[in-house]
Short mmCIF file of C-alpha atoms in Angstrom, two decimals:
data_model
loop_
_atom_site.label_atom_id
_atom_site.label_comp_id
_atom_site.label_asym_id
_atom_site.label_seq_id
_atom_site.Cartn_x
_atom_site.Cartn_y
_atom_site.Cartn_z
CA SER A 1 165.10 158.18 110.94
CA CYS A 2 165.80 157.97 107.22
CA ALA A 3 169.19 157.53 105.63
CA ARG A 4 170.58 160.42 103.62
CA PRO A 5 169.95 159.94 99.88
CA PRO A 6 173.02 158.97 97.82
CA VAL A 7 172.78 162.24 95.86
CA ASP A 8 172.02 165.48 97.72
CA ALA A 9 168.87 167.17 96.49
CA ILE A 10 166.92 170.27 97.47
CA LEU A 11 163.14 170.12 97.33
CA ILE A 12 161.02 173.18 96.55
CA ALA A 13 157.36 172.24 96.83
CA GLY A 14 153.95 173.78 97.32
CA ARG A 15 151.49 175.83 95.38
CA TYR A 16 152.28 178.42 92.74
CA ASP A 17 151.63 181.58 94.79
CA ILE A 18 153.58 184.80 95.32
CA VAL A 19 153.61 184.33 99.12
CA LYS A 20 155.54 181.08 98.64
CA ASN A 21 158.57 183.08 97.47
CA LEU A 22 159.53 180.76 94.64
CA PRO A 23 161.88 183.21 92.83
CA ASN A 24 164.25 183.66 95.79
CA GLN A 25 164.14 179.98 96.64
CA TYR A 26 164.90 178.95 93.05
CA LEU A 27 167.72 181.50 92.91
CA ALA A 28 169.24 180.12 96.14
CA ALA A 29 168.85 176.54 94.90
CA GLY A 30 170.51 177.53 91.62
CA ILE A 31 173.50 178.91 93.51
CA LEU A 32 173.79 175.67 95.51
CA ASN A 33 173.45 173.66 92.30
CA LYS A 34 176.21 175.60 90.54
CA VAL A 35 178.66 175.68 93.46
CA GLY A 36 177.90 172.40 95.18
CA GLY A 37 176.21 170.26 92.58
CA MET A 38 173.03 169.81 94.60
CA ARG A 39 170.09 168.62 92.53
CA ILE A 40 166.93 170.71 92.52
CA LEU A 41 163.62 168.88 92.73
CA SER A 42 160.37 170.76 92.30
CA VAL A 43 156.82 169.66 93.11
CA ILE A 44 154.54 172.62 92.45
CA ASN A 45 150.76 172.48 92.27
CA GLN A 46 150.33 174.71 89.23
CA HIS A 47 146.73 175.76 88.89
CA THR A 48 147.84 178.93 87.10
CA GLY A 49 151.10 180.45 85.95
CA ALA A 50 152.77 177.22 84.83
CA GLY A 51 154.96 179.14 82.40
CA GLY A 52 156.38 181.22 85.24
CA LEU A 53 158.32 178.27 86.61
CA ASP A 54 159.83 177.57 83.22
CA TYR A 55 160.84 181.22 83.03
CA LEU A 56 162.57 180.99 86.43
CA LYS A 57 164.38 177.84 85.34
CA THR A 58 165.63 179.55 82.19
CA ALA A 59 166.45 182.85 83.89
CA TYR A 60 168.50 181.21 86.65
CA CYS A 61 170.05 178.54 84.37
CA GLN A 62 168.95 175.84 86.74
CA ALA A 63 168.63 172.15 86.24
CA VAL A 64 165.25 171.95 87.97
CA GLU A 65 163.78 168.46 87.89
CA ARG A 66 160.02 168.91 87.88
CA GLN A 67 158.25 166.09 89.64
CA PRO A 68 154.57 165.19 89.36
CA TRP A 69 152.07 166.07 92.08
CA MET A 70 151.82 162.92 94.21
CA ASN A 71 149.43 161.30 96.63
CA TRP A 72 150.50 161.53 100.27
CA SER A 73 152.05 158.07 100.64
CA GLY A 74 153.98 158.46 97.38
CA PHE A 75 155.17 161.89 98.47
CA MET A 76 156.39 160.61 101.84
CA GLU A 77 158.36 157.88 100.06
CA PHE A 78 159.78 160.56 97.73
CA LEU A 79 160.88 162.61 100.78
CA ARG A 80 162.53 159.58 102.39
CA THR A 81 164.43 158.43 99.32
CA ARG A 82 165.21 161.45 97.13
CA VAL A 83 165.30 164.62 99.25
CA SER A 84 168.14 165.86 101.49
CA LEU A 85 166.93 169.36 102.26
CA THR A 86 163.56 171.08 101.89
CA PHE A 87 163.21 174.79 101.08
CA GLN A 88 160.18 176.55 102.57
CA ALA A 89 161.43 180.12 102.92
CA SER A 90 157.99 181.60 102.30
CA PHE A 91 156.76 185.04 103.24
CA THR A 92 153.74 183.83 105.20
CA GLU A 93 152.20 180.56 106.37
CA SER A 94 149.11 179.48 108.23
CA PHE A 95 150.50 176.04 109.12
CA ASN A 96 153.23 174.47 107.02
CA TYR A 97 152.69 170.72 106.71
CA LEU A 98 155.48 170.23 104.19
CA ALA A 99 158.18 171.32 106.62
CA LEU A 100 156.77 169.05 109.32
CA GLU A 101 156.49 166.06 106.95
CA SER A 102 160.07 166.63 105.76
CA MET A 103 161.32 166.81 109.32
CA MET A 104 159.45 163.61 110.24
CA CYS A 105 161.60 161.92 107.58
CA GLY A 106 164.76 163.39 109.11
CA ARG A 107 165.07 166.05 106.43
CA PRO A 108 166.14 169.52 107.61
CA VAL A 109 164.22 172.54 106.31
CA VAL A 110 165.47 175.96 105.25
CA GLY A 111 162.47 178.05 106.16
CA SER A 112 161.63 181.54 107.29
CA PRO A 113 160.25 183.08 110.49
CA ALA A 114 156.78 182.36 109.05
CA ILE A 115 157.24 178.72 110.14
CA ARG A 116 157.34 179.26 113.88
CA TYR A 117 158.19 175.69 114.92
CA LEU A 118 161.48 175.61 112.97
CA PRO A 119 164.74 176.01 114.88
CA LYS A 120 165.79 179.66 114.65
CA ASP A 121 169.04 178.82 112.87
CA TRP A 122 167.00 177.22 110.06
CA GLN A 123 165.02 180.43 109.48
CA ALA A 124 166.47 182.47 106.61
CA ASN A 125 165.42 185.93 105.51
CA PRO A 126 162.97 185.10 102.69
CA ASP A 127 163.77 188.39 100.94
CA ASP A 128 167.44 187.42 100.56
CA ALA A 129 168.54 184.44 98.44
CA GLU A 130 172.04 184.65 99.97
CA SER A 131 170.51 184.21 103.43
CA ILE A 132 168.77 181.05 102.20
CA VAL A 133 172.10 179.82 100.77
CA ARG A 134 173.94 180.52 104.06
CA VAL A 135 171.41 178.57 106.11
CA ALA A 136 171.47 175.68 103.62
CA ARG A 137 175.27 175.51 103.65
CA ARG A 138 175.36 175.55 107.45
CA ILE A 139 172.85 172.69 107.61
CA MET A 140 174.61 170.60 104.96
CA ALA A 141 178.02 171.09 106.66
CA ASP A 142 176.72 169.22 109.74
CA TYR A 143 173.97 167.20 108.13
CA GLY A 144 173.80 164.32 110.59
CA ARG A 145 173.18 166.60 113.56
CA HIS A 146 170.56 168.64 111.69
CA ALA A 147 168.80 165.50 110.43
CA ARG A 148 168.51 164.25 114.03
CA THR A 149 167.25 167.67 115.12
CA ALA A 150 164.65 167.59 112.34
CA ARG A 151 163.26 164.30 113.58
CA GLU A 152 163.34 165.35 117.26
CA VAL A 153 161.65 168.70 116.67
CA SER A 154 158.96 167.19 114.45
CA VAL A 155 158.08 164.43 116.91
CA SER A 156 157.95 166.93 119.79
CA PHE A 157 155.87 169.44 117.84
CA ALA A 158 153.46 166.79 116.56
CA GLY A 159 153.00 165.61 120.15
CA GLN A 160 152.24 169.15 121.29
CA MET A 161 149.72 169.60 118.49
CA ASN A 162 148.03 166.28 119.32
CA GLN A 163 147.77 167.27 123.00
CA SER A 164 146.30 170.66 122.05
CA TYR A 165 143.77 169.01 119.77
CA LEU A 166 142.78 166.52 122.47
CA ALA A 167 142.35 169.34 125.04
CA TRP A 168 140.25 171.31 122.54
CA PHE A 169 138.09 168.24 121.81
CA ARG A 170 137.57 167.60 125.54
CA ARG A 171 136.49 171.22 126.09
CA LEU A 172 134.16 171.03 123.12
CA THR A 173 132.53 167.79 124.28
CA ASP A 174 132.73 168.54 128.06
CA ARG A 175 134.80 165.42 128.68
#
């Protein structure tokens, strides 16, 4: 597992899309920044609406540190060295790789029920920034235990997915 970064930081990452629930996540991160001094890191793939993120930053008076879009290996290093907690409290997901990648690095995730493989106590109500804050505070209060859980859940889930893929492949190829 990865060591906790020297400075606690929240990561909000993904694409600029209404279903990703960026406003509530930025609001929750802003609360945690103001009360607990947690840094806010943002990696958003902004095909459209780039000004919207600047508006959120101004409206919530947040010190959001925008990071460049990275290749996968650079991003994994970024997760390991700079991120303490990942926010993925989105309204809907097909399959959330970011949460799984964060957890593989021992980084807990504040998500929503849309990410079915997350522990239930990490699933906040995405419509409620205070719910996101409560889950984040609970995780950070016992960070070591949650970091171990992140790694354990991600390894188990990845194993399940690999077994499912192998079974599907065998059925497809009659092997």
